XYZ file of C-alpha atoms in Angstrom:
297
model
C 83.640 140.466 140.764
C 85.034 141.648 137.581
C 83.527 141.780 133.910
C 84.357 138.660 132.813
C 83.021 137.109 136.157
C 79.653 138.614 135.576
C 79.584 137.598 132.331
C 80.496 134.025 133.191
C 77.870 133.854 136.108
C 75.474 135.247 133.640
C 75.869 132.678 131.511
C 75.369 130.284 133.937
C 71.839 131.306 135.091
C 70.238 131.288 131.288
C 70.757 127.609 131.786
C 67.363 126.028 132.608
C 66.949 123.447 135.491
C 69.712 120.671 135.379
C 68.188 117.414 134.703
C 67.902 114.344 137.538
C 70.926 112.433 137.852
C 69.024 109.308 138.069
C 68.268 107.116 134.960
C 66.751 108.512 131.917
C 66.510 112.384 130.900
C 69.295 111.074 128.417
C 68.048 113.839 125.272
C 67.381 116.615 128.294
C 71.322 115.874 130.012
C 72.505 115.931 126.656
C 71.282 119.466 125.636
C 72.279 120.831 129.061
C 75.699 120.339 128.580
C 75.571 121.846 125.692
C 73.712 124.763 126.514
C 76.079 125.470 128.668
C 79.096 125.065 126.062
C 76.763 127.524 124.089
C 76.360 130.132 126.589
C 80.030 129.742 128.246
C 81.187 130.755 124.939
C 78.736 133.673 123.920
C 80.149 134.900 127.292
C 83.967 134.895 126.691
C 83.662 135.932 122.989
C 82.452 139.050 124.713
C 84.936 139.374 126.926
C 87.089 139.122 124.362
C 85.710 142.068 122.126
C 85.785 144.305 125.248
C 89.417 143.526 125.090
C 90.458 144.430 121.925
C 89.598 141.354 119.582
C 86.505 143.113 117.674
C 86.114 140.346 115.395
C 85.633 137.216 117.921
C 83.075 134.573 117.382
C 79.909 133.839 118.499
C 78.580 137.217 117.912
C 76.225 138.588 120.674
C 72.324 138.866 120.586
C 71.351 140.455 117.405
C 74.413 141.078 115.311
C 73.471 139.663 112.083
C 76.286 137.438 110.287
C 77.709 136.363 113.278
C 75.609 134.618 115.920
C 75.942 131.072 116.466
C 77.252 128.700 119.154
C 80.124 127.918 116.821
C 82.356 128.753 113.623
C 83.292 126.039 111.246
C 87.034 126.649 110.408
C 89.158 125.227 108.146
C 91.958 122.749 109.789
C 94.950 120.725 108.631
C 93.161 117.222 108.495
C 89.600 118.298 107.863
C 86.934 121.690 108.752
C 85.792 121.759 112.742
C 83.545 123.388 114.214
C 85.384 125.573 117.109
C 83.553 126.969 119.743
C 85.279 130.635 119.916
C 87.334 132.455 116.928
C 89.416 135.771 116.316
C 90.334 136.043 112.858
C 91.602 139.036 110.929
C 92.457 138.840 107.157
C 95.582 139.410 107.531
C 96.662 137.134 110.122
C 93.938 134.630 109.506
C 93.065 132.433 112.764
C 95.070 133.981 115.850
C 93.005 133.072 118.756
C 90.101 129.635 119.826
C 88.685 128.736 122.428
C 86.975 124.755 122.516
C 84.627 124.782 125.739
C 83.730 121.269 126.362
C 81.357 120.524 129.896
C 80.758 117.147 131.466
C 77.939 117.883 133.427
C 75.969 114.647 134.069
C 76.689 112.207 136.862
C 76.857 108.105 135.274
C 73.713 106.638 137.256
C 75.789 102.915 136.986
C 78.956 104.300 138.816
C 77.679 107.113 140.546
C 80.582 109.486 139.044
C 81.114 111.634 136.176
C 84.047 109.580 134.459
C 82.140 107.638 131.686
C 82.681 110.662 128.911
C 86.290 112.024 129.807
C 88.659 109.780 127.598
C 85.766 110.736 124.662
C 85.738 114.617 125.715
C 89.899 114.520 125.578
C 89.898 112.953 121.801
C 87.723 115.304 121.368
C 89.411 118.378 122.228
C 93.183 116.765 120.851
C 91.665 116.334 117.449
C 90.384 120.202 117.859
C 94.079 120.932 118.646
C 95.539 118.714 115.900
C 93.339 119.455 113.036
C 93.827 123.483 113.772
C 97.014 123.955 114.602
C 98.082 122.095 111.284
C 96.365 124.413 109.697
C 97.161 127.576 111.654
C 100.585 126.841 113.541
C 100.811 130.233 115.214
C 97.712 130.318 116.398
C 96.895 130.881 119.799
C 94.639 127.703 121.369
C 92.551 127.780 125.014
C 91.034 124.955 125.930
C 87.920 125.357 128.901
C 86.675 122.405 130.207
C 83.711 122.752 133.222
C 82.763 119.701 135.134
C 79.582 119.442 137.506
C 81.085 120.109 141.145
C 80.102 116.610 142.281
C 82.982 115.514 139.953
C 85.120 116.653 142.708
C 83.563 114.460 145.319
C 83.073 111.090 143.502
C 86.024 109.471 144.955
C 86.060 106.325 146.645
C 88.468 103.772 148.297
C 89.678 102.547 144.364
C 89.648 105.942 142.770
C 90.104 109.531 142.790
C 87.882 111.961 141.953
C 86.828 112.566 138.266
C 88.076 115.795 138.755
C 91.648 114.290 140.025
C 91.836 111.838 137.068
C 91.156 114.656 134.328
C 94.127 117.133 135.959
C 96.292 113.802 135.376
C 94.892 112.740 131.924
C 95.218 116.695 130.256
C 98.466 117.700 132.030
C 101.360 116.841 129.310
C 98.060 118.921 126.609
C 98.552 122.261 128.263
C 101.672 124.382 127.605
C 102.187 124.965 124.146
C 105.079 127.708 123.642
C 106.230 127.029 120.799
C 104.639 126.998 117.249
C 106.989 124.060 116.218
C 105.242 122.453 119.403
C 103.321 119.608 119.032
C 100.157 120.087 117.749
C 98.004 118.492 120.068
C 98.440 120.357 122.931
C 97.223 123.670 124.067
C 98.342 126.810 125.013
C 96.417 127.056 127.741
C 94.085 124.574 128.852
C 92.253 124.353 131.952
C 89.603 123.069 134.199
C 86.815 124.489 136.340
C 84.321 123.321 138.517
C 80.984 124.729 138.246
C 77.818 124.911 140.362
C 75.418 126.228 138.289
C 72.715 127.529 140.365
C 69.958 129.724 139.384
C 70.458 132.215 142.147
C 74.139 132.266 142.509
C 76.239 130.437 140.274
C 80.420 129.795 141.032
C 83.041 128.404 138.595
C 86.314 127.696 139.973
C 89.277 127.643 137.185
C 92.047 125.637 137.918
C 95.148 125.065 135.161
C 95.172 121.256 134.236
C 97.898 119.554 136.218
C 97.372 121.266 138.634
C 94.524 120.964 140.904
C 94.815 122.823 144.019
C 95.632 126.271 142.607
C 93.084 128.507 141.793
C 93.147 130.298 138.542
C 90.907 133.819 137.720
C 89.024 134.013 134.622
C 91.013 137.376 133.831
C 94.389 135.424 134.559
C 93.081 132.740 131.864
C 92.104 135.154 128.726
C 95.001 137.416 129.513
C 98.160 134.572 129.705
C 96.151 134.156 125.857
C 96.568 137.199 124.798
C 100.102 137.593 126.199
C 100.634 134.318 123.507
C 98.778 135.981 120.710
C 101.387 139.921 121.267
C 104.189 137.148 120.747
C 102.982 135.487 118.554
C 101.556 138.372 115.925
C 103.915 141.146 117.099
C 104.009 143.648 113.977
C 100.268 143.758 114.151
C 99.493 143.381 117.958
C 100.791 144.377 121.526
C 98.881 143.792 124.906
C 98.456 147.090 127.207
C 97.654 147.159 130.627
C 94.689 148.089 132.889
C 95.751 151.718 132.133
C 96.634 151.844 128.500
C 100.386 151.052 129.740
C 101.956 149.323 127.142
C 103.803 145.524 127.339
C 102.926 145.523 131.249
C 104.231 144.134 134.188
C 103.212 140.779 134.578
C 100.858 141.009 137.741
C 98.673 143.674 135.816
C 95.082 142.660 134.966
C 93.143 142.704 132.969
C 94.864 142.925 129.801
C 93.435 144.354 126.293
C 95.267 143.647 123.112
C 95.726 146.764 120.677
C 96.180 147.068 117.132
C 99.637 148.502 116.048
C 101.848 149.774 113.052
C 104.984 148.724 111.588
C 106.211 151.874 113.528
C 105.535 150.314 117.068
C 102.747 152.995 116.916
C 99.473 152.285 118.901
C 95.994 152.619 117.459
C 94.698 153.965 120.568
C 91.471 152.988 121.211
C 90.571 150.891 118.173
C 92.797 147.096 118.062
C 91.093 145.992 115.301
C 88.191 145.980 112.916
C 87.625 150.081 110.972
C 89.116 152.431 111.855
C 88.462 156.756 110.539
C 90.975 158.782 109.159
C 89.767 162.417 108.257
C 86.713 161.123 107.720
C 87.214 158.221 105.786
C 86.882 154.724 106.916
C 89.692 152.623 106.705
C 89.520 148.910 106.198
C 92.375 146.601 107.568
C 93.827 146.688 103.927
C 94.414 150.050 104.195
C 96.107 149.968 107.223
C 98.626 147.687 105.893
C 98.953 150.265 102.747
C 100.155 152.662 105.467
C 102.237 150.660 107.622
C 103.873 149.628 104.290
C 104.207 154.039 103.678
C 105.971 154.382 107.417
C 108.551 151.414 106.534
C 109.179 152.994 103.269
C 109.635 156.492 104.878
C 112.332 155.311 107.682
C 114.317 154.043 104.891
C 117.607 156.443 104.401
């Protein structure tokens, strides 16, 4: 397994025992879903930091001022709590990831369909309010279903997982910053077996339930979009440090770039040192301006 797989599996192993599917235990079921979302968000944020996005939140255990499962961001139609965020001083919000979980079977119907439309509404409001304020931000959505959501079909209805793909397929693929606010740049639906011994995750792109996507490939896609949206500051690197790698190279990382096109090696964001002096992002911006002026004839 890759590092991203390991992080996600480790996150799912932290979950308590899943509450029974029968009636009752509503508070426990809600808390279980919240914990899954919190642990998955922390795992995704850690993977982003490993790929160069050092300011990604939530922070790791023990990181002062950066902990917590969500970050409150100003939006176009009000503030919104967002599960995973990466924002910088000069660019604002660059990448956000929404994590939603549907893990409880409805005791009356025996399926997982009950809260699907509500979760869709939550995700679309989140996309609208963030895109209104940050139209160039890249938004990724991850909705996790219990594996039973792919097995709860009947003679009169498809499974919840198939119905989710049908309901979400038009809300993924926002390729242009002027596109529809309610669309995500990439929206993924996953089936989870949260076994305490060997959890598994099967990830698919919304609208395409048959073809699996790796966690690495999903994050790669988001990082490529970030690089395209902010080309003066960032570019993607391949696994061997190659700039602007081929599409089949994975996993990708994001690197800080000066105006001259020079890569700041090993430090894509955060604080850098030059001549023993620690440089801030403002210092780097001034350095970039100096380089740009020196090129003039």
